[in-house]
């Protein structure tokens, strides 16, 4: 499946923070993180969570980032060893992913740890736990 066939979002995402700032296609985003995450089960979960975000199945978190509503998409069983959660903001005008702001794991039914990548400070800082 290509992102242009079924995705309501554009085929580019911008990471904010310290990793990358240029737009990346969905496949490039997944490939980048698959190389950074050691667990094969978590790599599969990252791929699935990103796909969920790109096809519009992310859920609102109740949080905001830079004035935009934060959404998240998760995959894998609850537990830091197998799950993955992508936190992102949506551009309300274009109705596409404006930026991925953090990547972590689904720790409990309502708690997520920003354990892979996050912002330098604030609510989505690397190492922070977020409750939704």
PDB file of C-alpha atoms in Angstrom:
ATOM      1  CA  UNK A   1       0.000   0.000   0.000  1.00  0.00           C
ATOM      2  CA  UNK A   2       1.265   3.460  -0.769  1.00  0.00           C
ATOM      3  CA  UNK A   3       0.261   6.340   1.437  1.00  0.00           C
ATOM      4  CA  UNK A   4      -1.285   8.185  -1.495  1.00  0.00           C
ATOM      5  CA  UNK A   5      -3.826   5.421  -2.186  1.00  0.00           C
ATOM      6  CA  UNK A   6      -5.733   5.366   1.100  1.00  0.00           C
ATOM      7  CA  UNK A   7      -4.324   8.069   3.341  1.00  0.00           C
ATOM      8  CA  UNK A   8      -6.246  11.242   4.128  1.00  0.00           C
ATOM      9  CA  UNK A   9      -2.855  12.693   5.060  1.00  0.00           C
ATOM     10  CA  UNK A  10      -0.099  13.776   2.737  1.00  0.00           C
ATOM     11  CA  UNK A  11       2.813  11.416   2.229  1.00  0.00           C
ATOM     12  CA  UNK A  12       5.228  13.558   4.220  1.00  0.00           C
ATOM     13  CA  UNK A  13       5.782  14.056   7.900  1.00  0.00           C
ATOM     14  CA  UNK A  14       8.103  16.455   9.655  1.00  0.00           C
ATOM     15  CA  UNK A  15       9.854  15.463  12.854  1.00  0.00           C
ATOM     16  CA  UNK A  16      10.297  18.269  15.343  1.00  0.00           C
ATOM     17  CA  UNK A  17      12.986  18.378  17.963  1.00  0.00           C
ATOM     18  CA  UNK A  18      16.512  17.135  17.667  1.00  0.00           C
ATOM     19  CA  UNK A  19      16.314  14.306  15.105  1.00  0.00           C
ATOM     20  CA  UNK A  20      15.165  15.702  11.757  1.00  0.00           C
ATOM     21  CA  UNK A  21      13.296  18.743  10.585  1.00  0.00           C
ATOM     22  CA  UNK A  22      12.688  18.087   6.913  1.00  0.00           C
ATOM     23  CA  UNK A  23       9.600  16.291   5.588  1.00  0.00           C
ATOM     24  CA  UNK A  24       9.904  12.531   5.227  1.00  0.00           C
ATOM     25  CA  UNK A  25       7.671  10.099   3.407  1.00  0.00           C
ATOM     26  CA  UNK A  26       5.983   7.480   5.559  1.00  0.00           C
ATOM     27  CA  UNK A  27       8.343   4.739   4.352  1.00  0.00           C
ATOM     28  CA  UNK A  28      11.410   6.857   5.143  1.00  0.00           C
ATOM     29  CA  UNK A  29      10.083   7.585   8.618  1.00  0.00           C
ATOM     30  CA  UNK A  30       9.517   3.889   9.307  1.00  0.00           C
ATOM     31  CA  UNK A  31      12.909   2.920   7.875  1.00  0.00           C
ATOM     32  CA  UNK A  32      14.665   5.496  10.044  1.00  0.00           C
ATOM     33  CA  UNK A  33      13.051   4.222  13.253  1.00  0.00           C
ATOM     34  CA  UNK A  34      13.371   0.556  12.379  1.00  0.00           C
ATOM     35  CA  UNK A  35      17.125   1.134  12.416  1.00  0.00           C
ATOM     36  CA  UNK A  36      16.994   2.829  15.820  1.00  0.00           C
ATOM     37  CA  UNK A  37      14.857   0.302  17.734  1.00  0.00           C
ATOM     38  CA  UNK A  38      16.500  -2.964  18.782  1.00  0.00           C
ATOM     39  CA  UNK A  39      13.460  -5.177  19.421  1.00  0.00           C
ATOM     40  CA  UNK A  40      11.991  -6.784  16.255  1.00  0.00           C
ATOM     41  CA  UNK A  41       8.553  -6.801  17.915  1.00  0.00           C
ATOM     42  CA  UNK A  42       8.767  -3.084  18.617  1.00  0.00           C
ATOM     43  CA  UNK A  43       9.969  -2.373  15.064  1.00  0.00           C
ATOM     44  CA  UNK A  44       6.848  -4.085  13.734  1.00  0.00           C
ATOM     45  CA  UNK A  45       4.734  -2.056  16.160  1.00  0.00           C
ATOM     46  CA  UNK A  46       6.348   1.217  15.037  1.00  0.00           C
ATOM     47  CA  UNK A  47       5.557   0.389  11.420  1.00  0.00           C
ATOM     48  CA  UNK A  48       1.935  -0.398  12.290  1.00  0.00           C
ATOM     49  CA  UNK A  49       1.484   2.700  14.500  1.00  0.00           C
ATOM     50  CA  UNK A  50       2.852   4.981  11.782  1.00  0.00           C
ATOM     51  CA  UNK A  51       0.542   3.381   9.238  1.00  0.00           C
ATOM     52  CA  UNK A  52      -2.421   3.935  11.590  1.00  0.00           C
ATOM     53  CA  UNK A  53      -1.484   7.602  11.886  1.00  0.00           C
ATOM     54  CA  UNK A  54      -1.151   8.018   8.114  1.00  0.00           C
ATOM     55  CA  UNK A  55      -4.530   6.454   7.358  1.00  0.00           C
ATOM     56  CA  UNK A  56      -6.266   8.730   9.832  1.00  0.00           C
ATOM     57  CA  UNK A  57      -6.793   6.304  12.703  1.00  0.00           C
ATOM     58  CA  UNK A  58      -4.944   8.348  15.316  1.00  0.00           C
ATOM     59  CA  UNK A  59      -6.900   9.391  18.392  1.00  0.00           C
ATOM     60  CA  UNK A  60      -6.945  12.761  20.157  1.00  0.00           C
ATOM     61  CA  UNK A  61      -5.008  12.860  23.429  1.00  0.00           C
ATOM     62  CA  UNK A  62      -6.483  15.941  25.073  1.00  0.00           C
ATOM     63  CA  UNK A  63      -3.013  17.538  25.010  1.00  0.00           C
ATOM     64  CA  UNK A  64      -1.792  20.388  22.834  1.00  0.00           C
ATOM     65  CA  UNK A  65       1.608  21.152  21.351  1.00  0.00           C
ATOM     66  CA  UNK A  66       2.412  24.595  19.910  1.00  0.00           C
ATOM     67  CA  UNK A  67      -1.307  25.384  19.890  1.00  0.00           C
ATOM     68  CA  UNK A  68      -2.306  22.264  17.953  1.00  0.00           C
ATOM     69  CA  UNK A  69      -4.167  19.220  19.213  1.00  0.00           C
ATOM     70  CA  UNK A  70      -1.964  16.185  19.791  1.00  0.00           C
ATOM     71  CA  UNK A  71      -3.104  12.826  18.429  1.00  0.00           C
ATOM     72  CA  UNK A  72      -1.581   9.411  18.941  1.00  0.00           C
ATOM     73  CA  UNK A  73      -1.567   6.053  17.209  1.00  0.00           C
ATOM     74  CA  UNK A  74      -0.474   2.877  18.991  1.00  0.00           C
ATOM     75  CA  UNK A  75       0.247  -0.690  17.984  1.00  0.00           C
ATOM     76  CA  UNK A  76       1.283  -3.845  19.790  1.00  0.00           C
ATOM     77  CA  UNK A  77       0.242  -5.160  23.175  1.00  0.00           C
ATOM     78  CA  UNK A  78       0.392  -2.876  26.177  1.00  0.00           C
ATOM     79  CA  UNK A  79       3.926  -3.058  27.505  1.00  0.00           C
ATOM     80  CA  UNK A  80       7.105  -1.172  26.802  1.00  0.00           C
ATOM     81  CA  UNK A  81       8.796  -4.219  25.258  1.00  0.00           C
ATOM     82  CA  UNK A  82       6.343  -4.713  22.372  1.00  0.00           C
ATOM     83  CA  UNK A  83       4.245  -1.604  21.842  1.00  0.00           C
ATOM     84  CA  UNK A  84       4.863   1.606  19.974  1.00  0.00           C
ATOM     85  CA  UNK A  85       3.047   4.929  20.092  1.00  0.00           C
ATOM     86  CA  UNK A  86       3.491   7.820  17.699  1.00  0.00           C
ATOM     87  CA  UNK A  87       2.420  11.263  18.929  1.00  0.00           C
ATOM     88  CA  UNK A  88       1.674  13.821  16.220  1.00  0.00           C
ATOM     89  CA  UNK A  89      -0.127  17.059  15.487  1.00  0.00           C
ATOM     90  CA  UNK A  90      -2.498  17.584  12.580  1.00  0.00           C
ATOM     91  CA  UNK A  91      -2.659  20.674  10.414  1.00  0.00           C
ATOM     92  CA  UNK A  92      -6.351  21.566  10.656  1.00  0.00           C
ATOM     93  CA  UNK A  93      -6.361  23.468   7.370  1.00  0.00           C
ATOM     94  CA  UNK A  94      -4.664  20.832   5.225  1.00  0.00           C
ATOM     95  CA  UNK A  95      -5.984  17.908   7.307  1.00  0.00           C
ATOM     96  CA  UNK A  96      -2.666  16.117   7.262  1.00  0.00           C
ATOM     97  CA  UNK A  97       0.091  15.294   9.699  1.00  0.00           C
ATOM     98  CA  UNK A  98       1.952  18.492  10.448  1.00  0.00           C
ATOM     99  CA  UNK A  99       4.641  16.983  12.671  1.00  0.00           C
ATOM    100  CA  UNK A 100       5.507  13.896  14.634  1.00  0.00           C
ATOM    101  CA  UNK A 101       6.464  15.154  18.075  1.00  0.00           C
ATOM    102  CA  UNK A 102       7.335  11.982  20.018  1.00  0.00           C
ATOM    103  CA  UNK A 103       7.726   8.224  19.805  1.00  0.00           C
ATOM    104  CA  UNK A 104       7.289   5.911  22.746  1.00  0.00           C
ATOM    105  CA  UNK A 105       5.454   2.950  24.188  1.00  0.00           C
ATOM    106  CA  UNK A 106       2.024   2.131  25.604  1.00  0.00           C
ATOM    107  CA  UNK A 107       2.871   1.202  29.227  1.00  0.00           C
ATOM    108  CA  UNK A 108      -0.594   0.840  30.833  1.00  0.00           C
ATOM    109  CA  UNK A 109      -4.088   1.269  29.385  1.00  0.00           C
ATOM    110  CA  UNK A 110      -3.885   5.057  29.829  1.00  0.00           C
ATOM    111  CA  UNK A 111      -0.152   5.747  30.246  1.00  0.00           C
ATOM    112  CA  UNK A 112       2.529   6.190  27.601  1.00  0.00           C
ATOM    113  CA  UNK A 113       6.263   6.612  28.034  1.00  0.00           C
ATOM    114  CA  UNK A 114       8.213   8.824  25.645  1.00  0.00           C
ATOM    115  CA  UNK A 115      11.097   6.335  25.520  1.00  0.00           C
ATOM    116  CA  UNK A 116      12.447   6.486  21.961  1.00  0.00           C
ATOM    117  CA  UNK A 117      12.389  10.095  20.900  1.00  0.00           C
ATOM    118  CA  UNK A 118      10.822  13.289  22.206  1.00  0.00           C
ATOM    119  CA  UNK A 119      11.095  17.015  22.496  1.00  0.00           C
ATOM    120  CA  UNK A 120      13.993  18.749  24.268  1.00  0.00           C
ATOM    121  CA  UNK A 121      11.583  20.021  26.946  1.00  0.00           C
ATOM    122  CA  UNK A 122       7.912  20.162  27.864  1.00  0.00           C
ATOM    123  CA  UNK A 123       5.119  17.603  28.033  1.00  0.00           C
ATOM    124  CA  UNK A 124       6.535  15.389  25.280  1.00  0.00           C
ATOM    125  CA  UNK A 125      10.149  15.414  26.493  1.00  0.00           C
ATOM    126  CA  UNK A 126      12.135  12.198  26.109  1.00  0.00           C
ATOM    127  CA  UNK A 127      11.785  10.140  29.298  1.00  0.00           C
ATOM    128  CA  UNK A 128       8.465  11.672  30.324  1.00  0.00           C
ATOM    129  CA  UNK A 129       5.339   9.644  31.033  1.00  0.00           C
ATOM    130  CA  UNK A 130       2.088  10.960  29.545  1.00  0.00           C
ATOM    131  CA  UNK A 131      -1.357   9.995  30.818  1.00  0.00           C
ATOM    132  CA  UNK A 132      -4.300  10.185  28.428  1.00  0.00           C
TER     133      UNK A 132
END
